[in-house]
Each structure stands twice: as structure tokens, then as C-alpha cells.
Amino acid sequence: MIQAVLGALVIGLVLSMLGSGGSILTVPVLLYLVGMQPEVAIASSLCIVAAISLFSSISFIKQKRVSWTHVLMFGLPGMAGTYLGAWMSTFATSQIQLSVFVALMLIGAVMMWRKQTNSLTQGKLVLTNVLLQGLLVGVVTGFVGVGGGFLIIPALVLLGGIEMTLAVGTSLLIITMNSSIGFIKYYNLFSAQGVQFDWPVIAVMIAGGFIGSLAGGKFTRYLPKAILQKVFAVFLVVMATFITTQSII
């Protein structure tokens, strides 16, 4: 249980500081530190990520650093995509899900390394692209249990025409929406199959994530975000390699 708390603290820290990336750590924590089965870990991660992201977004909402228009434009098709992705997972093995998960970790690492959030330039609003991107990110969220923030933030800035100062808070709320609907779908599927969730572990992870999120809000003022993103990108590559050797090969 101590490992789960430590993992949750890191997830909360990363989510609150970068607005992305933290959720991609949840599945490995549940797999290797808690010992959950892959299918249950993926589903449980959505519940944990939704709660931590919602909590992390509160400070951004209070500071009015959220674009509600973009939350709806990106989030609503994202919710539909997440529901679809969760349904698609019923036709895939856990090995396929983890293989897709590893691929996303590597993509996330590249985007974290190359596209530093402070270097993204605001683009023009392209509504159809925003809706499509939201749908695709949602499918990914539902299929492998990640929030997709490392895809959402660049999409909001480059396709949605949103200012960078609003992107992180907006991303956290979109992650909350997508992850919530994905967990609901998994819950219904697993309930029909008699699969049980480990609610004490989920609760501890959420609580640890809340604490990590509060700490992250403080650290953001002192630690350079660009350096943090590069360190996290390297960590993602290491973790992707570990998952490949332990659970896929």
C-alpha cells in the first residue's frame, strides 16, 4: 500500500505541474506496485485519473484559467470516443492493450521532449480538427486508460487556437470528462462479468494524488517546466522499456 501512495503522489505532482503525463503513470503503478491484473488496472486508472484531474483543476478554475468553450468542444466528442474505446477493449487482449499503451508512452515522451509547452505557438481555431482530435484522444483514453493530456495540450494550442495560459486547466477538465465516462463504461462491463474493483487501493491512490497535486501547485513556482518535461520524457522511455520486457515480450 505504501508503494501505491508514493506512486499516487508522483501522479498528482506531474498532473498539477504539467497538466499532462501523470495519468500515463497510473497503469504501471497499479500493475507493478499494487499487482492488479492489466484489465482491472486500466479500468481503475480511469477512476483515479478522473478524481485527481478534477481536484487539480480547481485552482485553475478559481484563477479563471480555463476555456469552457474548448472544454465542451474537445470534451464532448472525447467522451463519446472514450466510451467507444472502452467498448473496443472488450475485443482486445491485455497484451494488445499494453502494446498500444507502450506506443503511447513513447509518443508522449517525444512530444514532451520536443514540444515544450512554453514553446508552442497559438494557432487558428480549426473546429473540425478539434472535434476529430477530441474523438481520437477519447478512443485512446477508453482503450488503454490514459488521460491523454500530452496529446490534448498541443491540440488545444495548435488546432484550438487557445492561449497557453489556459491550456493546462482546460486539459485537466477534459481529462476528467473522458476518464469519468470511460470508467463508467468499464464498471458496467466488469459488473456484468462479476469482476471486482479494489476500492481501498483506488481510494488511497486518489488521496495520495490529491496531496501530490497540492504539492505540485507549490513546486510549479520554483521548478522550470521545460526541464521537468525533459526529465519526464526520459522517464517515460525507461518505463515503456520496462513494461515491454515484463509484460509484453
XYZ file of C-alpha atoms in Angstrom:
249
model
C 0.000 0.000 0.000
C 2.941 2.329 0.690
C 4.078 1.868 -2.922
C 0.617 2.852 -4.130
C 0.685 6.041 -2.054
C 4.124 7.018 -3.352
C 3.027 6.358 -6.916
C -0.119 8.434 -6.414
C 1.926 11.329 -5.007
C 4.058 11.367 -8.167
C 0.954 11.177 -10.397
C -0.598 14.168 -8.608
C 2.651 16.122 -8.793
C 3.107 15.593 -12.525
C -0.532 16.282 -13.409
C -0.696 19.552 -11.477
C 2.686 20.787 -12.724
C 2.465 19.819 -16.395
C -1.271 19.323 -16.992
C -0.423 16.018 -18.633
C 1.703 12.939 -18.217
C 0.647 11.966 -14.706
C -2.165 9.731 -15.862
C 0.170 7.655 -18.013
C 1.921 6.578 -14.800
C -1.233 5.223 -13.180
C -1.421 1.939 -15.070
C 2.236 0.982 -14.347
C 1.762 1.835 -10.653
C -1.320 -0.394 -10.436
C 0.350 -3.177 -12.427
C 3.735 -3.401 -10.764
C 3.429 -1.707 -7.372
C -0.075 -2.899 -6.484
C -0.190 -6.125 -8.516
C -3.512 -5.655 -10.331
C -4.418 -7.589 -13.446
C -3.929 -5.490 -16.629
C -7.645 -5.170 -17.456
C -8.555 -4.075 -13.928
C -5.549 -1.732 -13.746
C -6.596 0.030 -16.952
C -10.185 0.459 -15.752
C -9.188 1.520 -12.226
C -6.728 4.066 -13.584
C -9.581 5.950 -15.248
C -11.364 6.413 -11.911
C -8.162 7.567 -10.218
C -7.168 9.904 -13.043
C -10.648 11.462 -13.209
C -10.642 12.280 -9.499
C -7.075 13.629 -9.380
C -7.544 15.700 -12.556
C -10.759 17.228 -11.221
C -9.068 18.142 -7.950
C -6.037 19.558 -9.785
C -8.297 21.733 -11.960
C -9.909 23.545 -9.020
C -7.117 26.096 -8.657
C -7.207 26.815 -12.398
C -10.971 27.332 -12.246
C -10.612 29.745 -9.333
C -7.967 31.700 -11.252
C -10.215 31.711 -14.351
C -7.539 29.900 -16.360
C -9.971 27.568 -18.140
C -11.555 27.940 -21.568
C -15.004 26.455 -21.085
C -15.729 26.695 -24.800
C -12.789 24.416 -25.531
C -13.734 22.103 -22.675
C -17.038 21.467 -24.437
C -15.652 21.396 -27.990
C -12.916 18.932 -27.107
C -14.527 17.161 -24.168
C -17.901 16.149 -25.579
C -16.540 14.268 -28.618
C -13.811 12.983 -26.293
C -16.419 11.422 -24.010
C -18.034 9.706 -26.978
C -14.637 8.460 -28.107
C -13.766 7.200 -24.617
C -16.995 5.207 -24.423
C -16.182 3.722 -27.824
C -12.600 2.930 -26.793
C -13.745 1.151 -23.632
C -16.166 -0.925 -25.709
C -13.407 -1.753 -28.224
C -11.219 -3.036 -25.386
C -13.586 -5.970 -24.919
C -12.351 -7.373 -28.247
C -8.643 -6.996 -27.420
C -6.300 -8.951 -25.183
C -4.457 -7.269 -22.336
C -1.234 -7.763 -24.292
C -2.610 -5.716 -27.185
C -3.789 -3.008 -24.794
C -0.377 -2.828 -23.134
C 1.359 -2.747 -26.532
C -0.743 0.278 -27.511
C -0.036 1.758 -24.097
C 3.731 1.424 -24.597
C 3.464 3.052 -28.031
C 1.604 5.981 -26.469
C 4.252 6.341 -23.769
C 6.917 6.666 -26.456
C 4.806 9.176 -28.403
C 4.255 11.104 -25.186
C 7.993 11.080 -24.487
C 8.764 12.543 -27.913
C 6.107 15.256 -27.525
C 7.280 16.097 -24.013
C 10.871 16.374 -25.240
C 10.300 18.332 -28.455
C 7.164 20.385 -27.868
C 7.810 22.204 -24.651
C 4.581 23.849 -23.551
C 6.182 27.272 -23.375
C 7.371 26.994 -26.980
C 4.039 26.109 -28.553
C 2.676 28.891 -30.690
C -1.009 29.629 -30.725
C -2.745 28.507 -33.894
C -6.044 29.365 -35.529
C -9.224 27.647 -34.428
C -9.986 24.709 -36.714
C -13.289 23.369 -35.400
C -13.452 20.127 -37.384
C -9.881 19.252 -36.409
C -10.590 19.976 -32.736
C -13.679 17.744 -32.769
C -11.819 14.934 -34.553
C -8.820 15.202 -32.260
C -11.106 15.114 -29.233
C -12.771 11.965 -30.542
C -9.449 10.224 -31.223
C -7.981 11.146 -27.839
C -11.151 9.806 -26.248
C -10.787 6.460 -28.016
C -7.213 6.209 -26.723
C -8.363 7.102 -23.203
C -11.006 4.412 -23.147
C -8.861 1.726 -24.754
C -5.728 1.969 -22.596
C -6.767 4.023 -19.566
C -4.699 7.196 -20.031
C -5.960 10.748 -19.766
C -4.208 11.853 -22.952
C -3.078 15.250 -21.682
C 0.173 15.044 -23.643
C -1.991 14.944 -26.782
C -4.689 17.352 -25.590
C -2.482 20.345 -24.736
C -0.736 20.570 -28.154
C -4.092 20.052 -29.879
C -5.742 22.839 -27.875
C -2.951 25.281 -28.723
C -2.184 24.311 -32.330
C -5.691 23.378 -33.511
C -7.963 25.057 -30.995
C -6.344 28.475 -31.042
C -6.269 28.554 -27.237
C -3.727 30.569 -25.261
C -1.086 28.534 -23.459
C -2.068 30.108 -20.133
C -5.457 28.385 -20.412
C -4.337 25.063 -21.890
C -3.316 23.238 -18.692
C -6.508 23.915 -16.738
C -8.641 23.185 -19.787
C -6.766 19.944 -20.375
C -7.349 18.781 -16.790
C -11.115 19.203 -17.121
C -11.171 17.375 -20.462
C -9.185 14.531 -18.886
C -11.757 14.440 -16.069
C -14.648 14.163 -18.528
C -13.033 11.496 -20.683
C -11.781 9.384 -17.791
C -15.123 9.523 -15.969
C -17.182 8.240 -18.888
C -14.558 5.597 -19.623
C -14.667 4.286 -16.062
C -18.460 4.169 -16.119
C -18.343 2.005 -19.241
C -15.716 -0.324 -17.737
C -17.675 -0.527 -14.487
C -20.774 -1.659 -16.341
C -18.803 -4.202 -18.397
C -16.978 -5.630 -15.377
C -20.085 -5.727 -13.202
C -21.785 -7.911 -15.809
C -18.746 -10.238 -15.718
C -18.529 -10.324 -11.917
C -15.140 -8.589 -11.855
C -14.477 -6.686 -8.610
C -12.567 -3.412 -8.193
C -10.140 -2.919 -5.315
C -11.833 0.160 -3.882
C -9.474 0.634 -0.886
C -6.492 0.852 -3.258
C -8.373 3.222 -5.561
C -9.295 5.437 -2.596
C -5.701 5.508 -1.320
C -4.404 6.349 -4.797
C -6.881 9.207 -5.134
C -5.990 10.582 -1.697
C -2.269 10.391 -2.477
C -2.897 12.078 -5.803
C -4.720 14.934 -4.060
C -1.720 15.534 -1.788
C 0.674 15.335 -4.730
C -1.457 17.801 -6.641
C -1.315 20.323 -3.797
C 2.448 19.958 -3.575
C 2.794 20.294 -7.337
C 0.948 23.587 -7.257
C 3.597 24.914 -4.867
C 6.602 23.481 -6.723
C 5.466 24.934 -10.059
C 6.576 28.365 -8.914
C 10.171 27.262 -8.382
C 10.974 24.483 -10.858
C 11.482 25.165 -14.606
C 8.738 23.385 -16.529
C 10.937 22.816 -19.600
C 13.478 20.825 -17.574
C 10.744 18.856 -15.834
C 9.247 17.854 -19.179
C 12.574 16.561 -20.483
C 13.220 14.557 -17.333
C 9.733 13.114 -17.549
C 10.227 12.266 -21.242
C 13.301 10.187 -20.356
C 11.371 8.502 -17.566
C 8.582 7.547 -19.974
C 11.078 5.826 -22.286
C 12.533 3.867 -19.362
C 9.064 2.860 -18.167
C 7.969 1.845 -21.680
C 11.037 -0.395 -21.942
C 10.286 -1.950 -18.559
C 6.653 -2.720 -19.459
C 7.742 -4.234 -22.759
C 10.217 -6.599 -21.124
C 7.982 -7.515 -18.184
C 4.501 -7.813 -19.671
C 4.619 -7.921 -23.470
C 7.661 -9.937 -24.606
